[in-house]
Tab-separated table of C-alpha atoms in Angstrom:
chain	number	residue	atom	x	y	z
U	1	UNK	CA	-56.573	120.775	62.041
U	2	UNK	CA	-56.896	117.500	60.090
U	3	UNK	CA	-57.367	118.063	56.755
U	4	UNK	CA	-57.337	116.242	53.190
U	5	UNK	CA	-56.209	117.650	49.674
U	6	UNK	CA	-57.481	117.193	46.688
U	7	UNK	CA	-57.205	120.343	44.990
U	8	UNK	CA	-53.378	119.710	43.843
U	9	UNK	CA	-51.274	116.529	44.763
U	10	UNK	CA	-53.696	114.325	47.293
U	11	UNK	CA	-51.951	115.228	50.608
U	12	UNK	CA	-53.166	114.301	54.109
U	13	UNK	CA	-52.039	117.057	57.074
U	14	UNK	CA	-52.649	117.423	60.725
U	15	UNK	CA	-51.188	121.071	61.651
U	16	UNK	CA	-47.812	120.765	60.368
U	17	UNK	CA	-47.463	117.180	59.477
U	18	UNK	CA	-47.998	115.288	56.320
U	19	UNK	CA	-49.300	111.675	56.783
U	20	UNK	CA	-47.238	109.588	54.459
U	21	UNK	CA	-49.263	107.874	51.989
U	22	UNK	CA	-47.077	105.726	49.908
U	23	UNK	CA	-48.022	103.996	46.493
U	24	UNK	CA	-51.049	104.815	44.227
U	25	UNK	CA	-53.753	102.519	45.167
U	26	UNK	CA	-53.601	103.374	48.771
U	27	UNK	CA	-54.114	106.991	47.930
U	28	UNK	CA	-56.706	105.911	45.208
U	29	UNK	CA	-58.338	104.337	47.986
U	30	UNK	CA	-58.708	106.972	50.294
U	31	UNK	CA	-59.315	109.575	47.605
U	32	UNK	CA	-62.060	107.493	46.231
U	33	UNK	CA	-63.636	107.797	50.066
U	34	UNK	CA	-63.206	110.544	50.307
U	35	UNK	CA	-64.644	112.098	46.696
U	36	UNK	CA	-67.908	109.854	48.160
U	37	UNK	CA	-67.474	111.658	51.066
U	38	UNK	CA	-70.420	110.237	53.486
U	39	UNK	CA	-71.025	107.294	51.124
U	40	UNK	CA	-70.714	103.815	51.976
U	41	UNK	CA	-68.680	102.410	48.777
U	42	UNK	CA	-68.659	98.543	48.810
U	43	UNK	CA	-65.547	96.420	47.990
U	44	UNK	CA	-66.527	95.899	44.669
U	45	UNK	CA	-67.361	99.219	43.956
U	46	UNK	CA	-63.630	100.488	45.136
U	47	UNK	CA	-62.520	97.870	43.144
U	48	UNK	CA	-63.776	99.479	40.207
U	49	UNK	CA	-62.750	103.215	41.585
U	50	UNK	CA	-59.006	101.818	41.575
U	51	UNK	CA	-57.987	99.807	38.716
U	52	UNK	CA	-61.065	100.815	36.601
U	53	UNK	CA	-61.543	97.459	34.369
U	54	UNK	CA	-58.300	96.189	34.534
U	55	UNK	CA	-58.675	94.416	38.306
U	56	UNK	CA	-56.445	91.636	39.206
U	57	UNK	CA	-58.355	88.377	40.589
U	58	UNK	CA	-57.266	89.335	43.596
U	59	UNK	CA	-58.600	93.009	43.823
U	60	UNK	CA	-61.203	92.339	46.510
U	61	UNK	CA	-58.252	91.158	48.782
U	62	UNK	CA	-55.950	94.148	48.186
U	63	UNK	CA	-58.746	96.574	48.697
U	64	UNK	CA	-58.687	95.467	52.387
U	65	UNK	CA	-55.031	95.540	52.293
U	66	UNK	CA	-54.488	99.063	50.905
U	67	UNK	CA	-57.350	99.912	53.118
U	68	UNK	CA	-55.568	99.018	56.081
U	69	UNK	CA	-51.881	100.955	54.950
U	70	UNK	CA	-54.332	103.981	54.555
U	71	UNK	CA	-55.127	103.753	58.093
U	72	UNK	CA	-51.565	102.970	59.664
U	73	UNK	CA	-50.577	106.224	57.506
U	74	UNK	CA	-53.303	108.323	59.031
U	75	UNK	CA	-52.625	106.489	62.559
U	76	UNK	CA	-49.084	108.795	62.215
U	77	UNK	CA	-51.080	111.995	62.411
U	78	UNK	CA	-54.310	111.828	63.691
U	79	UNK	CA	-55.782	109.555	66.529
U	80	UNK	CA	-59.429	109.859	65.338
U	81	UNK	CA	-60.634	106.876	62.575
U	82	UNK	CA	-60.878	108.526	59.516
U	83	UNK	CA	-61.472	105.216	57.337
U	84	UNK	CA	-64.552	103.204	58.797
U	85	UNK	CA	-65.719	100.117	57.924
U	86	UNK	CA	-69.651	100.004	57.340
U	87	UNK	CA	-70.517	96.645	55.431
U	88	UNK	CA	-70.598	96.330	52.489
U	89	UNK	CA	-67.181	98.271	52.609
U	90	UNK	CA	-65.664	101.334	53.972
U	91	UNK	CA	-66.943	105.186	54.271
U	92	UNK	CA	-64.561	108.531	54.874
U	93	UNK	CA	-65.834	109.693	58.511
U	94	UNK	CA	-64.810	113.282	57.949
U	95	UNK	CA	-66.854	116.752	58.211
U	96	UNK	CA	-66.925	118.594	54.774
U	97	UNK	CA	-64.598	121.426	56.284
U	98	UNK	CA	-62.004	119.114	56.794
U	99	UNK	CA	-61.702	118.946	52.523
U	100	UNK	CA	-59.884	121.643	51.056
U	101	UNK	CA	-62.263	120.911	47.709
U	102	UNK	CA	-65.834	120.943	49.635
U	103	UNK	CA	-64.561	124.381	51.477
U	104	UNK	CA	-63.241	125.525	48.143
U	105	UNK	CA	-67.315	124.539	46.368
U	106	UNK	CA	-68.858	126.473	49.643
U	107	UNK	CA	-66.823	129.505	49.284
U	108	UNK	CA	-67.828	129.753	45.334
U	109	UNK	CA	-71.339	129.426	46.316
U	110	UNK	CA	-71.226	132.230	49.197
U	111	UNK	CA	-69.304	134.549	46.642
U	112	UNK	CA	-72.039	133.388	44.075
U	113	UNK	CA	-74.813	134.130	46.737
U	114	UNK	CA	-73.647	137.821	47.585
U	115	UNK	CA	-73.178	138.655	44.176
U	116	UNK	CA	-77.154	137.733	43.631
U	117	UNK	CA	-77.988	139.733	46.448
U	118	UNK	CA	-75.682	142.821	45.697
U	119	UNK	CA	-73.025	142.003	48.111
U	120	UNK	CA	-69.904	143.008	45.713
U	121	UNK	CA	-66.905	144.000	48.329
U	122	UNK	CA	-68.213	140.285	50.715
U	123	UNK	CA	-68.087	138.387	46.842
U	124	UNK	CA	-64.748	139.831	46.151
U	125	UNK	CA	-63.086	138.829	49.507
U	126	UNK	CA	-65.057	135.126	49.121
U	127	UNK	CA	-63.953	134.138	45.387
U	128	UNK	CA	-60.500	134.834	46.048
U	129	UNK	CA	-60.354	133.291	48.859
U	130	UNK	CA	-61.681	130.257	47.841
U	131	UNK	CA	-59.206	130.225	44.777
U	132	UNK	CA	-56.194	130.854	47.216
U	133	UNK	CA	-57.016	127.268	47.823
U	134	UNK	CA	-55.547	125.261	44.853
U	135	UNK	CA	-52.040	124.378	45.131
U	136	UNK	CA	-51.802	123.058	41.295
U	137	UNK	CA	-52.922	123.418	37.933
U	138	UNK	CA	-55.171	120.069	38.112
U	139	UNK	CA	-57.230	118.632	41.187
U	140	UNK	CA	-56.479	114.991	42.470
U	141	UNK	CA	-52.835	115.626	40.660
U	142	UNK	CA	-51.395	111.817	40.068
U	143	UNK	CA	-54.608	109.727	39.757
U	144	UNK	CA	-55.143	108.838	36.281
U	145	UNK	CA	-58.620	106.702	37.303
U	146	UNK	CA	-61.971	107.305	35.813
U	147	UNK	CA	-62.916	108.544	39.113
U	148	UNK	CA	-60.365	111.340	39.702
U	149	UNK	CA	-60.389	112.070	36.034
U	150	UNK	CA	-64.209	113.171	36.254
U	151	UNK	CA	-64.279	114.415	39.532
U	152	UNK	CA	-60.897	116.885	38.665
U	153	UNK	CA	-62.703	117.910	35.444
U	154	UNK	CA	-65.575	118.899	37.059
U	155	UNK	CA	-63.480	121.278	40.054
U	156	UNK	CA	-61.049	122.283	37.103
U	157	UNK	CA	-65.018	123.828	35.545
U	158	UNK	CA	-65.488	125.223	38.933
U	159	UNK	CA	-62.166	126.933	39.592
U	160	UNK	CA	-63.020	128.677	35.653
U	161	UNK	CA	-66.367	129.965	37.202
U	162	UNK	CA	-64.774	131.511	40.387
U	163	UNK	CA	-62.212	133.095	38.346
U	164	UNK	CA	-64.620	134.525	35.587
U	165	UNK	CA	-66.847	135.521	38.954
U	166	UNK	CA	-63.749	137.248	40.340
U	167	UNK	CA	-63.116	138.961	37.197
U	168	UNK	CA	-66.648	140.133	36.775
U	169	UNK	CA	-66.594	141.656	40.130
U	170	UNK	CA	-63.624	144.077	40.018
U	171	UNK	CA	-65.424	145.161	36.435
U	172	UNK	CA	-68.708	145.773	38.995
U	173	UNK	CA	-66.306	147.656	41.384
U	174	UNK	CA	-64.356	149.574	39.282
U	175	UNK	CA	-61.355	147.706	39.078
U	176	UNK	CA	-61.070	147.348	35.274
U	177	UNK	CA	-57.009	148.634	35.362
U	178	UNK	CA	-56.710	145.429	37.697
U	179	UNK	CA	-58.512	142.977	35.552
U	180	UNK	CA	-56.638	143.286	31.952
U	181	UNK	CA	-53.473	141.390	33.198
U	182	UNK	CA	-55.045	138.732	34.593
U	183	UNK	CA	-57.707	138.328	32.019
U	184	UNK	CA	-55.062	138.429	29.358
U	185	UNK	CA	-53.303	135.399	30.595
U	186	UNK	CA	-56.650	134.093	31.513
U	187	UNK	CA	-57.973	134.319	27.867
U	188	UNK	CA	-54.454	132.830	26.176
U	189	UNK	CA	-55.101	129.574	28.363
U	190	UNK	CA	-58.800	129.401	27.789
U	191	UNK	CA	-59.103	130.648	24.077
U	192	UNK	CA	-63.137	129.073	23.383
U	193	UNK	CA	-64.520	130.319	26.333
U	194	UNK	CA	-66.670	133.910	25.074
U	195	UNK	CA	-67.084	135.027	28.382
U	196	UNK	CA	-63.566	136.125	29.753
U	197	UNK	CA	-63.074	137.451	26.251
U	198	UNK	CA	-66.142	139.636	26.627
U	199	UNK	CA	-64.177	140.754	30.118
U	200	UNK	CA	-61.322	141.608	29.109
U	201	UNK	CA	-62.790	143.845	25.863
U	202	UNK	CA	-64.877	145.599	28.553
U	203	UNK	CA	-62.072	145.997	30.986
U	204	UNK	CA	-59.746	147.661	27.640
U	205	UNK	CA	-62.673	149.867	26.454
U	206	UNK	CA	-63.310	151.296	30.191
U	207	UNK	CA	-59.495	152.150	30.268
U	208	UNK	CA	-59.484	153.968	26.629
U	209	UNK	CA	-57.548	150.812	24.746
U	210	UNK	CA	-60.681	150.470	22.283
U	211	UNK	CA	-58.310	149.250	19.489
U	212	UNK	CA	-57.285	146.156	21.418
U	213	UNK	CA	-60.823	145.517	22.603
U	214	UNK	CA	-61.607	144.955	18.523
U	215	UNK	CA	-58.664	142.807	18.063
U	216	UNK	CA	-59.576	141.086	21.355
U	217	UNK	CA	-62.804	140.091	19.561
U	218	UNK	CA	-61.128	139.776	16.127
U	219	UNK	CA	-58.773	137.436	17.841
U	220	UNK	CA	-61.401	135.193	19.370
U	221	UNK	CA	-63.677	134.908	16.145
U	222	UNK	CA	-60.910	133.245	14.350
U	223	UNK	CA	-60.189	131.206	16.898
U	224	UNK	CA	-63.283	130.196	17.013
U	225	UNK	CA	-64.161	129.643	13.054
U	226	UNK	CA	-60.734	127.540	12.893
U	227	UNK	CA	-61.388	125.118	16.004
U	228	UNK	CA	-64.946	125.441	16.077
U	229	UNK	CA	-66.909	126.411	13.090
U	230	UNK	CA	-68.662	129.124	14.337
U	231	UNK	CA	-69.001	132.478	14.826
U	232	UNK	CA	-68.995	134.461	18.135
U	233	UNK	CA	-72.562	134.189	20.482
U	234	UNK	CA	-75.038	136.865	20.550
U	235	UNK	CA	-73.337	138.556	24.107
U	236	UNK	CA	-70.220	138.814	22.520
U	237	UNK	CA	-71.090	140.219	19.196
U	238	UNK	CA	-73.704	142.577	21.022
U	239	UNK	CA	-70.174	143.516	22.878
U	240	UNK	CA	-67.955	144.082	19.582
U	241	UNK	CA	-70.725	146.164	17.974
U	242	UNK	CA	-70.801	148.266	21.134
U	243	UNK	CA	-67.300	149.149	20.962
U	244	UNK	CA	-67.554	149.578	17.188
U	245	UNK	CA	-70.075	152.296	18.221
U	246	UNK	CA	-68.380	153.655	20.890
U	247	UNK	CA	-71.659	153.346	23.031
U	248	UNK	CA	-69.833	153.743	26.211
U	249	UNK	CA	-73.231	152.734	28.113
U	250	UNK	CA	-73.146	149.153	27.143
U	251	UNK	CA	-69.765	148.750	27.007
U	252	UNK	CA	-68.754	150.760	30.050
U	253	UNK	CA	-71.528	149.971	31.863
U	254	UNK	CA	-71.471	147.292	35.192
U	255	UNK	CA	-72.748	143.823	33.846
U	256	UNK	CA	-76.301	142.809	35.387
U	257	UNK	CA	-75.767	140.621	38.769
U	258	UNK	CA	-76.700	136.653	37.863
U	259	UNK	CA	-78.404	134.405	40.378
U	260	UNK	CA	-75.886	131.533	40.679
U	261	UNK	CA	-77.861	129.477	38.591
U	262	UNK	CA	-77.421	130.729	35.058
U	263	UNK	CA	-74.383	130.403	33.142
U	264	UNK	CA	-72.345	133.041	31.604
U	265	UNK	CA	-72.611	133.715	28.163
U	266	UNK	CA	-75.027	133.698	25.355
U	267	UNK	CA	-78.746	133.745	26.439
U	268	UNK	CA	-80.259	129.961	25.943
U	269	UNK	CA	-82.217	129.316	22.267
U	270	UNK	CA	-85.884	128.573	23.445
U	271	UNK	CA	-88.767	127.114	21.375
U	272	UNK	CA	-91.828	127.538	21.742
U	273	UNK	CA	-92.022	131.306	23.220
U	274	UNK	CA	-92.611	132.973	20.601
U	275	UNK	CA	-88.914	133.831	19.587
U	276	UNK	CA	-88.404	131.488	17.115
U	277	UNK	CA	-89.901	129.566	14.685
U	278	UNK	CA	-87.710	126.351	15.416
U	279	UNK	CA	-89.922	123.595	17.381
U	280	UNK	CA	-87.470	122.415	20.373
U	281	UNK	CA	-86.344	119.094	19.669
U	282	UNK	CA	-88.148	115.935	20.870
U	283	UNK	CA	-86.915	112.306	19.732
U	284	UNK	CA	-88.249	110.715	22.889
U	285	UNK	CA	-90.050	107.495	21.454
U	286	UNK	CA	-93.609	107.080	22.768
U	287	UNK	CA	-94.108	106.441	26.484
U	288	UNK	CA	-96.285	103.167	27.172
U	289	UNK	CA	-99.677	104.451	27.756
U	290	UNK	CA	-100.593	101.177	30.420
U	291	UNK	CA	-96.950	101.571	32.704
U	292	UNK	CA	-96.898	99.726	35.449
U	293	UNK	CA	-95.173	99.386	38.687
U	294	UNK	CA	-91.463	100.750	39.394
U	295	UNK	CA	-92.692	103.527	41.195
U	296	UNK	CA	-89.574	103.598	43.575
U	297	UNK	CA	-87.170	103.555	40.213
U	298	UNK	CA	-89.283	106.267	38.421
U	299	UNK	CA	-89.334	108.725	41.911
U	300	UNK	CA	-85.561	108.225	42.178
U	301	UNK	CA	-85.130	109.343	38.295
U	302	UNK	CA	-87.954	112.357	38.169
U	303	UNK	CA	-86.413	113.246	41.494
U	304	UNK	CA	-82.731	113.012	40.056
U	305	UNK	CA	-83.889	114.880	36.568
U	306	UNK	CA	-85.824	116.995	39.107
U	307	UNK	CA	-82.315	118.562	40.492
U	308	UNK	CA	-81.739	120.373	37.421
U	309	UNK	CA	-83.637	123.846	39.303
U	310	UNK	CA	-81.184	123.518	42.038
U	311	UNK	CA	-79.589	126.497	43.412
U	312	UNK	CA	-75.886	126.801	42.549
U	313	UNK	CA	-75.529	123.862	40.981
U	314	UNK	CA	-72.923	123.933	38.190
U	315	UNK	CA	-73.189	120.476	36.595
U	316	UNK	CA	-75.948	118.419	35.314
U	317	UNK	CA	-77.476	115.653	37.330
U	318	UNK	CA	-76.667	112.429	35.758
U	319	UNK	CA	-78.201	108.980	36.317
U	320	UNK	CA	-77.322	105.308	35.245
U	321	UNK	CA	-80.217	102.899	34.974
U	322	UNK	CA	-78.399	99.405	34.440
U	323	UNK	CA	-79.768	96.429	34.499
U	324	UNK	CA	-79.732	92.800	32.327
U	325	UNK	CA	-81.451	92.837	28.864
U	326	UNK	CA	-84.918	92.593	28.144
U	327	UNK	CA	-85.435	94.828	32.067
U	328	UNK	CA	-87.772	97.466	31.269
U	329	UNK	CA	-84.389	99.929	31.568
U	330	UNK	CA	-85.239	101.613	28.063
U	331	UNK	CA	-88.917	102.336	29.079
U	332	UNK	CA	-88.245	103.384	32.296
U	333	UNK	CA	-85.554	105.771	31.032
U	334	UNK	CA	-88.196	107.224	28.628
U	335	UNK	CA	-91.638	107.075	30.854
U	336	UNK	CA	-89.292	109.826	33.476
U	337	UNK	CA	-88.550	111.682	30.038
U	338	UNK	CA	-91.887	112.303	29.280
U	339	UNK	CA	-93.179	112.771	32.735
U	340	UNK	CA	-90.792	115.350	33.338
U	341	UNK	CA	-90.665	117.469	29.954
U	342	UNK	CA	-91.786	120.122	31.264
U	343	UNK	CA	-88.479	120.973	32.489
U	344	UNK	CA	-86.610	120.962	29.385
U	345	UNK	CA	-88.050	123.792	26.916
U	346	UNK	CA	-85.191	123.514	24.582
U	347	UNK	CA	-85.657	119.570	24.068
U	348	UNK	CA	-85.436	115.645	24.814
U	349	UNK	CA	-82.943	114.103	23.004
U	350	UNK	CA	-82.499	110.249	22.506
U	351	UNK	CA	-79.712	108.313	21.621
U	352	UNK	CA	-79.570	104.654	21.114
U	353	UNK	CA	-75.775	104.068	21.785
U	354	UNK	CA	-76.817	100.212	20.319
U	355	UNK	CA	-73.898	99.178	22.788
U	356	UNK	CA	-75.524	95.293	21.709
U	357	UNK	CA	-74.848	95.168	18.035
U	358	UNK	CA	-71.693	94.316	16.921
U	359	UNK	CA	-71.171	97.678	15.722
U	360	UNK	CA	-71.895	100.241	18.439
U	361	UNK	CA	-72.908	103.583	17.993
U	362	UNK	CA	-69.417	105.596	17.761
U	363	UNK	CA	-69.360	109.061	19.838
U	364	UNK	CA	-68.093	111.178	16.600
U	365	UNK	CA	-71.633	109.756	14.504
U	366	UNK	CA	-73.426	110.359	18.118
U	367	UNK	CA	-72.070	113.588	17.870
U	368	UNK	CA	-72.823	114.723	14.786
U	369	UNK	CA	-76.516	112.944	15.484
U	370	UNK	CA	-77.058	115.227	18.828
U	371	UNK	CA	-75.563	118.498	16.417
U	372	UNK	CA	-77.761	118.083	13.613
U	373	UNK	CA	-80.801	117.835	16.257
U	374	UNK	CA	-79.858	121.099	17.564
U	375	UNK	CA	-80.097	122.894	14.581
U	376	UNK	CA	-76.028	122.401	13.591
U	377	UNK	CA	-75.823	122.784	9.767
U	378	UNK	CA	-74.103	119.400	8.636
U	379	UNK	CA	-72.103	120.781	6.054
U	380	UNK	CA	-70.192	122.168	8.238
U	381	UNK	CA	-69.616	119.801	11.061
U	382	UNK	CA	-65.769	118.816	11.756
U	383	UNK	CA	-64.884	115.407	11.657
U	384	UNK	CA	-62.530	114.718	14.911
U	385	UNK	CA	-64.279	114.200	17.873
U	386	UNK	CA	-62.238	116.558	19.908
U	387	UNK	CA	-63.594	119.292	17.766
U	388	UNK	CA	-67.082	117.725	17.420
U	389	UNK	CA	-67.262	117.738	21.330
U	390	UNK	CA	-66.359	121.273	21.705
U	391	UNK	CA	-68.924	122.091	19.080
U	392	UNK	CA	-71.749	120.483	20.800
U	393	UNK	CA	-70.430	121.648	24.138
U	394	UNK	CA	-71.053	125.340	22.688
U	395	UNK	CA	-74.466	124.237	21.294
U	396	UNK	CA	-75.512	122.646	24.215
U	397	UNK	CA	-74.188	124.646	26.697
U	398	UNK	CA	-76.872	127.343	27.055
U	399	UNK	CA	-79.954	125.206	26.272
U	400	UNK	CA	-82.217	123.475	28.895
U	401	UNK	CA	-82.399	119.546	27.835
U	402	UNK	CA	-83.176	116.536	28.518
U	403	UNK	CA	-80.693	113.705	27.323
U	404	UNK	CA	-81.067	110.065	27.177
U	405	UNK	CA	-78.662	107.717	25.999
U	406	UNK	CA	-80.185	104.514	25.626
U	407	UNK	CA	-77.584	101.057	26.047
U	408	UNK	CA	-74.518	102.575	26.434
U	409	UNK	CA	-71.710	100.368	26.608
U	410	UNK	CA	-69.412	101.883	29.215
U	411	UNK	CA	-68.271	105.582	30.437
U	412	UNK	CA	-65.913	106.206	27.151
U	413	UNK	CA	-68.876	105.868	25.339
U	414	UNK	CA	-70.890	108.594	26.839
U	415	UNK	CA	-68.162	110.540	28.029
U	416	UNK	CA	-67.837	113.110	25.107
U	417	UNK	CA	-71.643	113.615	25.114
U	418	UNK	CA	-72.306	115.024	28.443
U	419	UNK	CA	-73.388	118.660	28.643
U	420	UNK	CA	-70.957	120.704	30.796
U	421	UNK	CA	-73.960	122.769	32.170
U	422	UNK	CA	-76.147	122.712	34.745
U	423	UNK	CA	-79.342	123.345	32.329
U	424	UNK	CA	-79.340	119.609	31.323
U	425	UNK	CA	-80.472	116.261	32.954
U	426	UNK	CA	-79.171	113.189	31.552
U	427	UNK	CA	-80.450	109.528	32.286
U	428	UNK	CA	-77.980	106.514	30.725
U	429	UNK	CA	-79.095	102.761	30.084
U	430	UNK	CA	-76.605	100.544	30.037
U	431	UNK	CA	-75.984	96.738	31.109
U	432	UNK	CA	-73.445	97.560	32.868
U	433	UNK	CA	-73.309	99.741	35.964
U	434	UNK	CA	-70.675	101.747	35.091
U	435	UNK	CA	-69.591	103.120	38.665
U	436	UNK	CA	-67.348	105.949	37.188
């Protein structure tokens, strides 16, 4: 079976031999392809996937040349054409079972899918299987481009998911003696994430190590009030008080089966349901009451936004609206927002990133901006934007919002402020197109 590998070192195989792709931007080239799997990426826009914004005047030129050591490689292994050329460029002519990473996202959802519909022992046979099919600790292993940076961060989220699925299976089953040792490494490597440590406390109460289930917790809160700032969510202090109580039924008890949809861990804040007293945050400037005309732009962005209620998704739908100054990109951007509010209980956010003025909008201030919006006290905000980002990643996380940032100057720049959930929608402006 031909097959390409992404989830590891980007290999090529056909059976039992390895097609041999020499030197980075020929397997930048076909990984790009192939990460677009189905889509038609132009010249230029390869150009970009490769050597990001540091092209050579000649990049156009050695696309076609790396292109065509790509295909002498595969030519060793395979007689079918893998690389295709379809003007303007080139497109991956594969099925998705011939990628270990779309078999790897199908599995998850399956195991996701039976766990929704009660199917425990078929979930517990899917998950690991789809897990058995990483070879390393990082995806796309070797490309340092924008492109394989983002795509391996977002299968590095997904391979967290399976395993925390996994692990809340065998705790569904019965298996809690199997889970600790696992979930102890598990929890070392992933300190800030409150839902593996919730795990492995149930997993130690259900096999009579109650002590270690507090320290478990005790451990995690200080973690958390060191890196973070903050105190443990609601689930996992509902948790620590259970054990504190020895109420064996909540914390000995099977956790309720999710949908596929909803992400582990604290419930979401919501406004305007009666459970708080906090209106959701809106900072959407006024639509324009007489808009006009780009109907096709403002279907493909309340269609895009409109993706949020898919089923198993795991990441936020994100679109770029570029376009020269003076456009209509900022209007457009907002005339979706309000049109599709609705969707977003907990908020619509707006950032201008002022990527124009001479002094742009800096992510840690843009940060701090989208924290203090969300109900972050601002005397105690950090100052680093490492630990700002993982802040508003736990803020965020949970909530169902809308996010616009408005004249971005390039993917750095919004980078640190994109939710990690698949709650949130997020539309950019920027003049630039910014591919990655």
């Amino acid at each position: 079976m031909f097959e390409v590998r992404l989830l590891g070192p980007v290999e090529v195989w056909a059976g039992d031999r390895r097609a041999p792709l020499g030197g980075v931007r020929p397997l930048a080239v076909l990984s790009a392809l192939v990460v677009h799997l189905g889509e038609v990426l132009s010249t230029e826009r390869l150009v970009d996937c490769v050597w990001d914004e540091e092209a050579p005047a000649t990049a156009g030129a050695l696309v076609a040349t790396h292109v065509s050591a790509v295909r002498r490689a595969l030519a060793q292994v395979t007689q079918d054409a893998v690389v295709r050329t379809r003007p303007p460029g080139y497109v991956a002519d594969l099925e998705p079972s011939q990628i270990d990473a779309r078999r790897f996202e199908d599995l998850l959802a399956s195991g996701r899918a039976a766990t929704a519909a009660g199917r425990l022992e078929e979930a517990a046979e899917l998950l690991p299987e789809a897990l058995a099919l990483w070879r390393g600790q990082e995806a796309l292993e070797g490309l340092g481009q924008n492109f394989a940076r983002i795509e391996a961060a977002r299968l590095a989220e997904l391979r967290l998911i399976a395993q925390e699925e996994s692990f809340g299976l065998h705790l569904d089953l019965g298996r809690a003696d199997r889970t600790i040792a696992p979930l102890l490494a598990h929890v070392a490597a992933h300190p800030l994430r409150e839902r593996p440590r919730g795990q492995l406390m149930t997993a130690l109460v259900r096999t009579g190590r109650g002590s270690d289930a507090l320290r478990t917790y005790r451990e995690g809160r200080a973690i958390l009030r060191e890196e973070l700032g903050i105190d443990p969510g609601p689930e996992l202090q509902a948790l620590h008080q259970a054990v504190l109580t020895n109420d064996t039924e909540v914390a000995g008890t099977a956790r309720p089966h999710r949908t596929g949809r909803e992400p582990a861990g604290p419930p979401r804040p919501s406004a305007g349901d009666g459970s708080t007293s906090t209106p959701a945050p809106s900072h959407l400037p006024p639509d324009i009451a007489d808009f006009v005309g780009r109907s096709k732009q403002i279907a493909w962005a309340a269609s895009l936004v409109g993706r949020v209620d898919e089923e198993g998704r795991t990441a936020p739908p994100i679109g770029v609206i570029s376009g020269r100054s003076g456009t209509g990109k900022t209007a457009l951007a907002v005339h979706v927002g309000h049109r599709t509010a609705e969707l977003f209980p907990d908020g619509r956010l707006f950032v201008d990133l002022r990527a124009a003025d001479t002094a742009p909008l800096q992510p840690a201030d843009a940060l701090a901006r989208l924290l203090r919006a969300m109900g972050a006290d601002p005397k105690t905000l950090p100052t680093s934007v490492e630990e700002l980002t993982g802040l508003y990643r736990t803020h965020i996380g949970h909530r169902r919002v809308l996010l616009i940032l408005d004249n971005a100057a390039g993917e750095a720049h919004v980078r640190p402020l994109l939710p990690p959930g698949p709650g949130c929608a997020v539309l950019v402006t920027s003049r630039r197109r910014l591919v990655a």
